[in-house]
N, CA and C atoms as an extended XYZ file, in Angstrom:
543
Properties=species:S:1:pos:R:3:atomname:S:1:resname:S:1:resid:I:1 pbc="F F F"
N        10.620       10.944      -25.607 N   MET     1
C         9.966       11.531      -24.776 CA  MET     1
C        10.304       13.231      -24.838 C   MET     1
N         9.340       13.820      -25.931 N   GLY     2
C         9.513       15.285      -26.295 CA  GLY     2
C         9.269       16.222      -25.021 C   GLY     2
N         9.748       17.168      -25.023 N   GLN     3
C         9.351       18.157      -23.996 CA  GLN     3
C         7.980       18.412      -23.862 C   GLN     3
N         7.004       18.675      -24.789 N   ASN     4
C         5.636       18.665      -24.701 CA  ASN     4
C         5.018       17.610      -25.669 C   ASN     4
N         5.144       16.788      -25.784 N   SER     5
C         4.444       15.760      -26.366 CA  SER     5
C         3.084       15.779      -26.320 C   SER     5
N         2.429       16.406      -25.564 N   GLY     6
C         0.839       16.457      -25.647 CA  GLY     6
C         0.283       15.279      -24.910 C   GLY     6
N         0.469       14.559      -24.058 N   ILE     7
C        -0.187       13.365      -23.635 CA  ILE     7
C        -1.262       14.155      -22.698 C   ILE     7
N        -2.556       13.498      -23.009 N   HIS     8
C        -4.039       13.701      -22.418 CA  HIS     8
C        -4.554       12.730      -21.857 C   HIS     8
N        -5.152       12.726      -20.849 N   GLY     9
C        -6.240       11.952      -20.209 CA  GLY     9
C        -5.256       10.962      -19.236 C   GLY     9
N        -6.002        9.818      -18.808 N   GLN    10
C        -5.293        8.888      -17.916 CA  GLN    10
C        -4.406        7.840      -18.443 C   GLN    10
N        -3.168        7.744      -18.281 N   GLN    11
C        -2.736        6.727      -18.794 CA  GLN    11
C        -2.274        5.861      -17.393 C   GLN    11
N        -2.045        4.662      -17.861 N   ARG    12
C        -1.807        3.415      -16.967 CA  ARG    12
C        -0.211        3.174      -16.947 C   ARG    12
N         0.666        3.152      -15.808 N   ALA    13
C         1.817        3.224      -15.630 CA  ALA    13
C         2.419        2.175      -14.808 C   ALA    13
N         3.757        1.963      -14.650 N   LYS    14
C         4.093        1.018      -13.588 CA  LYS    14
C         5.327        2.004      -12.994 C   LYS    14
N         5.145        1.719      -11.571 N   VAL    15
C         6.530        2.501      -10.667 CA  VAL    15
C         7.623        1.802      -11.068 C   VAL    15
N         8.728        2.647      -11.335 N   VAL    16
C         9.753        1.899      -11.429 CA  VAL    16
C        10.816        2.239      -10.499 C   VAL    16
N        10.772        3.506       -9.975 N   ASN    17
C        11.754        3.699       -8.799 CA  ASN    17
C        11.316        4.800       -7.685 C   ASN    17
N        11.185        4.577       -6.523 N   VAL    18
C        10.879        5.171       -5.415 CA  VAL    18
C        11.946        5.966       -4.680 C   VAL    18
N        12.849        6.178       -4.973 N   THR    19
C        13.927        6.943       -4.327 CA  THR    19
C        14.296        8.292       -5.382 C   THR    19
N        13.507        9.335       -5.002 N   ASP    20
C        13.671       10.428       -5.342 CA  ASP    20
C        14.973       11.224       -5.495 C   ASP    20
N        15.548       11.289       -6.175 N   PRO    21
C        16.898       12.257       -5.859 CA  PRO    21
C        16.766       13.421       -5.299 C   PRO    21
N        15.532       14.194       -5.635 N   ALA    22
C        15.342       15.552       -4.943 CA  ALA    22
C        14.681       15.466       -3.636 C   ALA    22
N        14.253       14.160       -3.201 N   GLY    23
C        13.543       13.795       -1.723 CA  GLY    23
C        12.094       14.610       -1.729 C   GLY    23
N        11.298       14.601       -2.790 N   LEU    24
C        10.120       15.128       -2.824 CA  LEU    24
C         8.911       14.002       -2.984 C   LEU    24
N         9.294       12.954       -2.565 N   LEU    25
C         8.148       11.905       -2.442 CA  LEU    25
C         7.792       11.303       -3.699 C   LEU    25
N         8.542       11.702       -4.887 N   ARG    26
C         8.196       11.585       -6.314 CA  ARG    26
C         8.612       10.173       -6.643 C   ARG    26
N         7.762        9.551       -7.586 N   VAL    27
C         8.248        8.204       -8.151 CA  VAL    27
C         8.425        8.237       -9.573 C   VAL    27
N         9.290        7.506      -10.095 N   SER    28
C         9.725        7.605      -11.597 CA  SER    28
C         8.493        6.623      -12.309 C   SER    28
N         7.768        6.567      -13.100 N   VAL    29
C         6.994        5.851      -13.623 CA  VAL    29
C         7.217        5.729      -15.447 C   VAL    29
N         6.838        4.634      -15.897 N   ARG    30
C         6.895        4.176      -17.171 CA  ARG    30
C         5.424        3.953      -18.051 C   ARG    30
N         4.986        4.689      -18.640 N   LEU    31
C         3.819        4.408      -19.488 CA  LEU    31
C         3.693        3.020      -19.649 C   LEU    31
N         2.881        2.082      -19.654 N   VAL    32
C         2.732        0.973      -20.237 CA  VAL    32
C         2.514        0.686      -21.641 C   VAL    32
N         3.250        0.160      -22.254 N   GLY    33
C         3.018       -0.005      -23.790 CA  GLY    33
C         3.425        1.210      -24.629 C   GLY    33
N         3.898        2.305      -24.092 N   VAL    34
C         4.338        3.920      -24.491 CA  VAL    34
C         5.939        3.994      -24.329 C   VAL    34
N         6.392        3.887      -23.257 N   TRP    35
C         7.616        4.099      -22.856 CA  TRP    35
C         8.530        2.967      -22.602 C   TRP    35
N         8.286        1.760      -23.013 N   ASP    36
C         8.613        0.442      -22.716 CA  ASP    36
C        10.235        0.401      -23.192 C   ASP    36
N        10.738        1.498      -24.270 N   ASN    37
C        11.964        1.365      -24.664 CA  ASN    37
C        13.256        2.481      -24.292 C   ASN    37
N        12.381        3.119      -23.033 N   ILE    38
C        13.132        4.189      -22.531 CA  ILE    38
C        13.824        3.527      -21.254 C   ILE    38
N        15.275        3.906      -21.218 N   ALA    39
C        15.837        3.626      -20.046 CA  ALA    39
C        15.367        4.261      -18.640 C   ALA    39
N        15.344        3.253      -17.663 N   ASP    40
C        14.960        3.714      -16.258 CA  ASP    40
C        15.416        5.167      -16.059 C   ASP    40
N        16.678        5.239      -16.162 N   SER    41
C        17.300        6.837      -15.449 CA  SER    41
C        16.865        7.754      -16.432 C   SER    41
N        16.145        7.514      -17.616 N   ASN    42
C        15.382        8.675      -18.517 CA  ASN    42
C        13.799        8.909      -18.266 C   ASN    42
N        13.418        7.737      -17.453 N   LEU    43
C        12.215        8.227      -17.285 CA  LEU    43
C        11.692        9.351      -16.167 C   LEU    43
N        10.591       10.137      -16.444 N   PRO    44
C        10.376       11.199      -15.650 CA  PRO    44
C         9.785       11.115      -14.065 C   PRO    44
N         9.973       11.878      -13.144 N   TRP    45
C         9.902       11.733      -11.739 CA  TRP    45
C         8.270       12.329      -11.759 C   TRP    45
N         7.349       11.699      -11.146 N   ALA    46
C         5.832       11.969      -10.747 CA  ALA    46
C         5.540       12.437       -9.747 C   ALA    46
N         4.959       13.556       -9.401 N   GLU    47
C         4.498       14.126       -8.214 CA  GLU    47
C         3.124       12.898       -8.081 C   GLU    47
N         2.635       13.309       -6.818 N   ARG    48
C         1.464       12.375       -6.311 CA  ARG    48
C         0.125       13.255       -6.049 C   ARG    48
N        -0.999       12.625       -6.356 N   VAL    49
C        -2.052       13.438       -5.517 CA  VAL    49
C        -2.410       12.469       -4.297 C   VAL    49
N        -2.873       13.211       -3.274 N   LEU    50
C        -2.509       12.834       -1.781 CA  LEU    50
C        -4.284       12.841       -1.310 C   LEU    50
N        -4.253       11.528       -0.558 N   SER    51
C        -5.710       11.752       -0.040 CA  SER    51
C        -6.135       12.819        0.842 C   SER    51
N        -7.276       13.322        1.036 N   ASP    52
C        -7.585       14.085        2.067 CA  ASP    52
C        -7.392       13.710        3.595 C   ASP    52
N        -7.475       12.062        3.724 N   SER    53
C        -7.516       11.554        5.058 CA  SER    53
C        -6.174       11.726        5.614 C   SER    53
N        -5.303       12.348        5.074 N   GLY    54
C        -3.968       12.590        5.847 CA  GLY    54
C        -3.037       11.385        5.870 C   GLY    54
N        -3.454       10.346        5.505 N   ALA    55
C        -2.626        9.063        5.197 CA  ALA    55
C        -1.791        9.292        4.222 C   ALA    55
N        -0.506        8.417        4.156 N   TYR    56
C         0.391        8.380        3.043 CA  TYR    56
C         0.756        6.864        2.889 C   TYR    56
N         0.405        6.359        1.647 N   THR    57
C         0.704        5.139        1.387 CA  THR    57
C         1.706        5.024        0.226 C   THR    57
N         2.934        4.575        0.722 N   PRO    58
C         4.027        4.521        0.021 CA  PRO    58
C         3.789        3.620       -1.495 C   PRO    58
N         4.324        3.908       -2.329 N   LEU    59
C         4.158        3.034       -3.678 CA  LEU    59
C         5.609        2.284       -3.701 C   LEU    59
N         5.547        1.330       -4.124 N   LEU    60
C         6.889        0.138       -4.523 CA  LEU    60
C         6.951       -0.144       -5.905 C   LEU    60
N         8.165       -0.105       -6.290 N   PRO    61
C         8.565       -0.513       -7.608 CA  PRO    61
C         7.916       -1.679       -8.132 C   PRO    61
N         7.158       -1.538       -9.488 N   GLY    62
C         6.340       -2.647       -9.703 CA  GLY    62
C         4.917       -2.329       -9.648 C   GLY    62
N         4.332       -1.400       -8.615 N   ASP    63
C         2.934       -1.109       -8.458 CA  ASP    63
C         2.365       -0.435       -9.617 C   ASP    63
N         1.428       -0.754      -10.345 N   TYR    64
C         0.626        0.017      -11.231 CA  TYR    64
C        -0.193        1.081      -10.814 C   TYR    64
N        -0.115        2.090      -11.919 N   VAL    65
C        -0.814        3.566      -11.287 CA  VAL    65
C        -1.280        4.170      -12.439 C   VAL    65
N        -2.193        5.154      -12.195 N   TRP    66
C        -2.685        5.675      -13.315 CA  TRP    66
C        -2.141        7.360      -12.904 C   TRP    66
N        -1.784        7.918      -13.950 N   VAL    67
C        -1.022        9.161      -14.227 CA  VAL    67
C        -1.752        9.835      -15.049 C   VAL    67
N        -1.587       11.207      -14.992 N   ASP    68
C        -2.028       12.389      -16.120 CA  ASP    68
C        -0.962       13.244      -16.251 C   ASP    68
N        -1.155       14.303      -16.580 N   PHE    69
C        -0.205       15.405      -17.254 CA  PHE    69
C        -0.809       16.718      -17.154 C   PHE    69
N        -1.189       17.375      -16.263 N   PRO    70
C        -1.589       18.312      -15.979 CA  PRO    70
C        -1.151       19.653      -16.369 C   PRO    70
N         0.059       19.409      -16.536 N   TYR    71
C         0.906       20.740      -17.245 CA  TYR    71
C         0.758       21.051      -18.678 C   TYR    71
N        -0.242       21.076      -19.145 N   GLY    72
C        -0.504       21.373      -20.847 CA  GLY    72
C        -0.126       19.931      -21.463 C   GLY    72
N        -0.068       18.560      -20.796 N   GLY    73
C         0.494       17.561      -21.478 CA  GLY    73
C         1.765       17.338      -21.520 C   GLY    73
N         2.489       17.890      -20.543 N   ASP    74
C         3.952       17.924      -20.833 CA  ASP    74
C         4.340       16.643      -20.195 C   ASP    74
N         5.121       15.652      -21.187 N   SER    75
C         5.275       14.409      -20.876 CA  SER    75
C         6.371       14.012      -19.459 C   SER    75
N         7.194       15.361      -19.430 N   THR    76
C         8.176       15.335      -18.334 CA  THR    76
C         7.669       15.564      -16.926 C   THR    76
N         6.229       15.823      -16.741 N   ARG    77
C         5.685       16.334      -15.657 CA  ARG    77
C         4.703       15.409      -15.098 C   ARG    77
N         4.666       14.162      -15.076 N   PRO    78
C         3.281       13.155      -14.939 CA  PRO    78
C         2.809       13.594      -13.527 C   PRO    78
N         1.615       13.061      -13.213 N   ARG    79
C         1.178       13.195      -11.590 CA  ARG    79
C         0.505       11.838      -11.628 C   ARG    79
N         0.959       11.179      -10.563 N   VAL    80
C         0.235        9.477      -10.020 CA  VAL    80
C        -1.344       10.510       -9.542 C   VAL    80
N        -2.282        9.754       -9.989 N   THR    81
C        -3.653        9.999       -9.380 CA  THR    81
C        -4.259        8.666       -8.609 C   THR    81
N        -3.792        7.642       -8.745 N   GLY    82
C        -4.390        6.933       -7.797 CA  GLY    82
C        -3.524        5.620       -8.374 C   GLY    82
N        -3.736        4.263       -7.631 N   ARG    83
C        -3.424        2.967       -7.824 CA  ARG    83
C        -4.172        2.361       -8.918 C   ARG    83
N        -3.732        1.367       -9.792 N   ALA    84
C        -4.378        0.742      -10.772 CA  ALA    84
C        -4.366       -0.465      -10.100 C   ALA    84
N        -5.418       -1.236      -10.077 N   THR    85
C        -5.614       -2.757      -10.213 CA  THR    85
C        -5.064       -3.594      -11.084 C   THR    85
N        -4.175       -4.946      -10.850 N   ASP    86
C        -3.761       -5.690      -11.947 CA  ASP    86
C        -4.148       -6.928      -11.461 C   ASP    86
N        -4.028       -8.086      -12.251 N   SER    87
C        -4.437       -9.387      -12.107 CA  SER    87
C        -3.385      -10.219      -12.737 C   SER    87
N        -2.119      -10.383      -12.300 N   PRO    88
C        -1.248      -11.244      -12.862 CA  PRO    88
C        -1.562      -12.844      -12.366 C   PRO    88
N        -1.424      -13.651      -13.161 N   GLY    89
C        -2.005      -15.033      -12.980 CA  GLY    89
C        -3.402      -14.803      -12.671 C   GLY    89
N        -3.988      -14.080      -12.916 N   GLY    90
C        -5.941      -14.012      -12.743 CA  GLY    90
C        -5.948      -13.742      -11.409 C   GLY    90
N        -5.031      -13.342      -10.538 N   VAL    91
C        -5.561      -12.754       -9.178 CA  VAL    91
C        -5.090      -11.747       -8.927 C   VAL    91
N        -6.010      -10.706       -8.680 N   PRO    92
C        -5.718       -9.126       -8.212 CA  PRO    92
C        -4.567       -8.925       -7.375 C   PRO    92
N        -4.173       -7.720       -7.620 N   ASN    93
C        -2.988       -7.181       -7.070 CA  ASN    93
C        -3.270       -6.592       -5.646 C   ASN    93
N        -4.663       -7.059       -5.175 N   LEU    94
C        -4.901       -6.654       -3.661 CA  LEU    94
C        -4.827       -7.908       -2.569 C   LEU    94
N        -4.638       -7.532       -1.210 N   PRO    95
C        -4.788       -8.389       -0.485 CA  PRO    95
C        -6.045       -9.412       -0.656 C   PRO    95
N        -6.102      -10.458       -0.271 N   ALA    96
C        -7.063      -11.626       -0.421 CA  ALA    96
C        -8.240      -11.216        0.349 C   ALA    96
N        -8.047      -10.503        1.354 N   GLU    97
C        -9.049      -10.156        2.309 CA  GLU    97
C       -10.017       -9.239        1.523 C   GLU    97
N        -9.510       -8.339        0.882 N   ALA    98
C       -10.204       -7.405       -0.110 CA  ALA    98
C       -10.652       -7.883       -1.545 C   ALA    98
N        -9.932       -8.721       -2.318 N   SER    99
C       -10.496       -9.415       -3.278 CA  SER    99
C       -11.246      -10.387       -3.281 C   SER    99
N       -11.195      -11.006       -2.279 N   GLY   100
C       -12.127      -12.433       -2.113 CA  GLY   100
C       -11.188      -13.783       -2.782 C   GLY   100
N        -9.945      -13.394       -3.391 N   GLN   101
C        -9.478      -14.396       -4.266 CA  GLN   101
C        -8.046      -14.605       -3.590 C   GLN   101
N        -7.623      -15.824       -3.741 N   GLY   102
C        -6.198      -16.149       -3.081 CA  GLY   102
C        -6.655      -16.672       -1.716 C   GLY   102
N        -5.422      -16.676       -0.914 N   GLU   103
C        -5.066      -17.315        0.437 CA  GLU   103
C        -5.480      -15.739        1.304 C   GLU   103
N        -6.550      -15.803        2.047 N   ALA   104
C        -6.691      -14.688        2.923 CA  ALA   104
C        -6.121      -15.453        4.174 C   ALA   104
N        -5.576      -14.153        4.980 N   TYR   105
C        -5.153      -14.505        6.379 CA  TYR   105
C        -6.174      -15.154        7.459 C   TYR   105
N        -5.884      -16.145        7.965 N   THR   106
C        -6.821      -16.768        9.065 CA  THR   106
C        -6.741      -16.091       10.506 C   THR   106
N        -7.625      -15.183       10.893 N   GLN   107
C        -7.318      -14.674       12.198 CA  GLN   107
C        -7.532      -15.791       13.223 C   GLN   107
N        -6.671      -15.493       14.196 N   LYS   108
C        -6.541      -16.673       15.170 CA  LYS   108
C        -7.196      -16.241       16.328 C   LYS   108
N        -7.535      -17.017       17.220 N   THR   109
C        -8.303      -16.917       18.524 CA  THR   109
C        -7.102      -16.510       19.318 C   THR   109
N        -7.152      -15.391       20.056 N   VAL   110
C        -5.953      -14.740       21.111 CA  VAL   110
C        -6.435      -14.913       22.273 C   VAL   110
N        -6.127      -15.412       23.416 N   GLU   111
C        -6.751      -15.272       24.737 CA  GLU   111
C        -6.526      -13.731       25.224 C   GLU   111
N        -7.976      -13.365       25.476 N   GLY   112
C        -8.001      -11.688       25.995 CA  GLY   112
C        -8.498      -10.752       24.728 C   GLY   112
N        -8.167      -11.127       23.537 N   ALA   113
C        -8.773      -10.465       22.381 CA  ALA   113
C       -10.045      -10.342       22.036 C   ALA   113
N       -10.621       -9.679       21.557 N   PRO   114
C       -12.220       -9.626       21.232 CA  PRO   114
C       -12.137      -10.457       20.180 C   PRO   114
N       -13.548      -11.079       19.960 N   GLU   115
C       -13.549      -11.865       18.575 CA  GLU   115
C       -13.428      -11.251       17.336 C   GLU   115
N       -12.968      -11.719       16.017 N   ALA   116
C       -12.835      -10.958       14.956 CA  ALA   116
C       -14.120      -10.970       14.085 C   ALA   116
N       -14.127       -9.911       13.620 N   GLY   117
C       -15.482       -9.992       12.498 CA  GLY   117
C       -15.465      -10.771       11.395 C   GLY   117
N       -15.994      -11.335       10.743 N   ALA   118
C       -16.062      -12.016        9.464 CA  ALA   118
C       -15.638      -11.304        8.496 C   ALA   118
N       -14.486      -11.451        7.749 N   ILE   119
C       -13.774      -10.713        6.632 CA  ILE   119
C       -14.994      -11.156        5.381 C   ILE   119
N       -15.405       -9.537        4.736 N   THR   120
C       -16.137       -9.822        3.598 CA  THR   120
C       -15.516       -9.053        2.690 C   THR   120
N       -14.997       -9.774        1.353 N   ALA   121
C       -14.379       -9.346        0.218 CA  ALA   121
C       -15.083       -8.266       -0.224 C   ALA   121
N       -14.379       -6.779       -0.575 N   SER   122
C       -14.783       -6.015       -1.284 CA  SER   122
C       -15.733       -5.010       -0.468 C   SER   122
N       -15.889       -5.401        0.701 N   LYS   123
C       -16.704       -4.490        1.801 CA  LYS   123
C       -15.673       -4.104        2.977 C   LYS   123
N       -14.464       -4.703        3.294 N   ASP   124
C       -13.828       -4.487        4.345 CA  ASP   124
C       -12.513       -3.480        3.879 C   ASP   124
N       -12.259       -2.672        4.726 N   TYR   125
C       -10.971       -1.723        4.373 CA  TYR   125
C        -9.754       -2.782        4.934 C   TYR   125
N        -8.907       -2.959        3.954 N   VAL   126
C        -7.899       -3.718        4.113 CA  VAL   126
C        -6.699       -2.987        3.563 C   VAL   126
N        -5.545       -2.601        4.490 N   TYR   127
C        -4.134       -2.247        4.278 CA  TYR   127
C        -3.155       -3.223        4.476 C   TYR   127
N        -2.576       -3.143        3.560 N   ASP   128
C        -1.464       -4.408        3.633 CA  ASP   128
C        -0.005       -4.007        3.059 C   ASP   128
N         0.821       -3.316        3.971 N   ARG   129
C         2.020       -3.003        3.018 CA  ARG   129
C         3.126       -3.183        4.232 C   ARG   129
N         4.443       -3.401        3.764 N   ASN   130
C         5.557       -3.173        4.783 CA  ASN   130
C         5.415       -4.151        5.789 C   ASN   130
N         4.968       -5.477        5.648 N   GLY   131
C         4.967       -6.235        6.975 CA  GLY   131
C         3.641       -6.182        7.861 C   GLY   131
N         2.989       -5.097        7.475 N   LEU   132
C         1.814       -4.496        8.514 CA  LEU   132
C         0.485       -4.680        7.685 C   LEU   132
N        -0.381       -5.362        8.296 N   GLN   133
C        -1.817       -5.339        7.935 CA  GLN   133
C        -3.067       -5.008        8.862 C   GLN   133
N        -3.716       -4.037        8.344 N   GLU   134
C        -5.188       -3.576        9.111 CA  GLU   134
C        -6.262       -4.255        8.416 C   GLU   134
N        -7.112       -4.603        9.202 N   ILE   135
C        -8.426       -5.019        8.797 CA  ILE   135
C        -9.266       -4.232        9.478 C   ILE   135
N       -10.352       -3.538        8.523 N   ARG   136
C       -11.436       -2.966        9.628 CA  ARG   136
C       -12.785       -3.684        8.833 C   ARG   136
N       -13.259       -4.367        9.449 N   ASN   137
C       -14.383       -5.008        9.069 CA  ASN   137
C       -15.702       -4.536        8.979 C   ASN   137
N       -16.536       -4.490        8.155 N   ALA   138
C       -18.003       -4.156        7.690 CA  ALA   138
C       -18.618       -4.532        8.802 C   ALA   138
N       -18.311       -5.522        9.842 N   SER   139
C       -19.062       -6.198       10.815 CA  SER   139
C       -18.695       -5.477       12.114 C   SER   139
N       -17.884       -4.508       11.700 N   GLY   140
C       -17.352       -3.412       13.165 CA  GLY   140
C       -16.048       -3.922       13.655 C   GLY   140
N       -15.425       -5.099       13.527 N   SER   141
C       -14.115       -4.968       14.099 CA  SER   141
C       -12.735       -4.645       13.460 C   SER   141
N       -11.854       -4.335       14.166 N   TRP   142
C       -10.764       -3.674       13.532 CA  TRP   142
C        -9.424       -4.412       14.090 C   TRP   142
N        -8.748       -4.872       13.203 N   SER   143
C        -7.522       -5.716       13.669 CA  SER   143
C        -6.146       -5.230       13.201 C   SER   143
N        -4.981       -5.309       13.849 N   VAL   144
C        -3.607       -4.922       13.255 CA  VAL   144
C        -2.784       -6.243       13.382 C   VAL   144
N        -2.020       -6.424       12.229 N   HIS   145
C        -1.276       -7.634       12.453 CA  HIS   145
C        -0.041       -7.410       11.727 C   HIS   145
N         0.861       -7.812       12.002 N   ALA   146
C         2.448       -7.681       11.738 CA  ALA   146
C         2.940       -8.896       11.777 C   ALA   146
N         3.617       -9.298       10.308 N   GLN   147
C         4.438      -10.701        9.850 CA  GLN   147
C         3.482      -11.914       10.347 C   GLN   147
N         1.951      -11.662        9.951 N   GLY   148
C         1.247      -12.752        9.961 CA  GLY   148
C         0.743      -12.879       11.659 C   GLY   148
N         0.916      -12.107       12.720 N   GLN   149
C         0.777      -12.299       13.708 CA  GLN   149
C        -0.147      -11.211       14.423 C   GLN   149
N        -1.231      -11.663       15.096 N   LEU   150
C        -1.915      -10.572       15.640 CA  LEU   150
C        -1.483       -9.815       16.786 C   LEU   150
N        -1.241       -8.169       16.635 N   VAL   151
C        -1.100       -7.165       17.685 CA  VAL   151
C        -2.051       -6.416       18.360 C   VAL   151
N        -2.984       -6.358       17.852 N   GLN   152
C        -4.156       -5.615       18.333 CA  GLN   152
C        -5.771       -5.836       17.734 C   GLN   152
N        -6.555       -5.921       18.488 N   ARG   153
C        -8.043       -6.319       17.968 CA  ARG   153
C        -8.936       -5.396       18.533 C   ARG   153
N        -9.770       -4.807       17.814 N   TRP   154
C       -11.164       -3.913       18.764 CA  TRP   154
C       -12.359       -4.566       18.224 C   TRP   154
N       -13.391       -4.273       18.649 N   ASN   155
C       -14.662       -4.625       18.280 CA  ASN   155
C       -15.291       -3.476       19.154 C   ASN   155
N       -16.921       -3.591       19.001 N   GLU   156
C       -17.657       -2.547       19.631 CA  GLU   156
C       -17.851       -2.427       21.122 C   GLU   156
N       -17.467       -3.919       21.488 N   ARG   157
C       -17.420       -4.142       23.132 CA  ARG   157
C       -15.984       -4.198       23.538 C   ARG   157
N       -14.707       -4.413       23.101 N   LYS   158
C       -13.773       -4.793       23.699 CA  LYS   158
C       -12.437       -4.189       22.807 C   LYS   158
N       -11.388       -3.920       23.369 N   TRP   159
C       -10.203       -3.718       22.939 CA  TRP   159
C        -9.158       -4.552       23.468 C   TRP   159
N        -8.251       -5.075       22.682 N   ALA   160
C        -7.125       -5.965       23.152 CA  ALA   160
C        -5.690       -5.655       22.596 C   ALA   160
N        -4.878       -4.913       23.194 N   ASN   161
C        -3.272       -5.190       22.851 CA  ASN   161
C        -2.632       -6.314       23.450 C   ASN   161
N        -2.182       -7.202       22.242 N   ILE   162
C        -1.251       -8.240       22.384 CA  ILE   162
C        -0.126       -7.861       22.910 C   ILE   162
N         0.264       -7.229       24.158 N   TYR   163
C         1.425       -6.398       24.284 CA  TYR   163
C         2.678       -6.861       24.117 C   TYR   163
N         2.876       -7.919       24.869 N   PRO   164
C         4.411       -8.653       24.674 CA  PRO   164
C         5.024       -8.688       23.225 C   PRO   164
N         4.148       -9.131       22.538 N   PHE   165
C         4.272       -9.248       20.787 CA  PHE   165
C         4.330       -8.013       20.237 C   PHE   165
N         3.454       -7.050       20.416 N   SER   166
C         3.202       -5.922       19.668 CA  SER   166
C         4.356       -4.661       19.780 C   SER   166
N         5.291       -4.798       21.335 N   VAL   167
C         6.336       -3.796       21.232 CA  VAL   167
C         7.253       -4.404       20.741 C   VAL   167
N         7.846       -5.727       21.090 N   ARG   168
C         8.783       -6.212       20.084 CA  ARG   168
C         8.852       -6.203       18.779 C   ARG   168
N         7.653       -6.672       18.345 N   CYS   169
C         7.455       -6.444       16.843 CA  CYS   169
C         7.746       -5.070       16.255 C   CYS   169
N         6.823       -4.198       16.811 N   PHE   170
C         7.084       -2.863       16.060 CA  PHE   170
C         8.348       -2.236       16.262 C   PHE   170
N         9.045       -2.534       17.402 N   ARG   171
C        10.480       -1.948       17.390 CA  ARG   171
C        11.520       -2.777       16.456 C   ARG   171
N        11.283       -3.887       16.223 N   THR   172
C        12.025       -4.827       15.210 CA  THR   172
C        11.894       -4.374       13.779 C   THR   172
N        10.371       -4.246       13.551 N   LEU   173
C        10.057       -3.734       12.288 CA  LEU   173
C        10.439       -2.166       11.797 C   LEU   173
N        10.609       -1.224       12.751 N   ARG   174
C        11.075        0.121       12.852 CA  ARG   174
C        12.557       -0.114       12.154 C   ARG   174
N        13.178       -1.164       12.884 N   ARG   175
C        14.466       -1.105       12.468 CA  ARG   175
C        14.935       -2.030       11.053 C   ARG   175
N        13.633       -2.070       10.148 N   GLY   176
C        13.773       -2.717        8.965 CA  GLY   176
C        13.873       -4.335        9.198 C   GLY   176
N        13.554       -4.899       10.274 N   HIS   177
C        13.947       -6.410       10.288 CA  HIS   177
C        12.715       -7.331       10.266 C   HIS   177
N        12.826       -8.411        9.737 N   HIS   178
C        11.661       -9.236       10.048 CA  HIS   178
C        11.575       -9.738       11.456 C   HIS   178
N        10.352       -9.513       12.009 N   TYR   179
C        10.088      -10.300       13.096 CA  TYR   179
C        10.044      -11.440       13.576 C   TYR   179
N        10.831      -12.307       14.332 N   GLN   180
C        10.601      -13.760       14.759 CA  GLN   180
C         9.917      -13.845       15.987 C   GLN   180
N         9.018      -14.509       16.382 N   SER   181
C         8.283      -14.765       17.351 CA  SER   181
C         9.229      -15.882       18.281 C   SER   181
């Protein structure tokens, strides 16, 4: 990994470490097929391009990303420009609700909650990270699930907070534990 090896264009990389020693929310990355023989401790720390939405999605070790080298191709200064899809075993590394492959979450009927919209693979917004799943259906409903349990659901006519579960669940998840109903 030379100081200025002149790497240009988008490169596929795998996230190796997410605990930035400088506390700058960077991740260390390994260029797939290029830096395979470099020790993890010698990999560079990559800054991130963030979306304009104000949302921050943490990356996890093992995530595949796209990186570029905007500082004159300097291999010691990569920048993560986005997530990359991968299909280990022929199934995309996306929630089944988004890809339409694998076993999707079956939305349960809960007394007092509005009806769930139909899940439409590749059309719905699906966020699935750290034990929480948010689904915004193309049909107009929006639901939040934690550890496989419905917490909140909205549609154009009604909103329901499944209160006893959600308060206990979020307090438990915030402490870093798995929720047990």
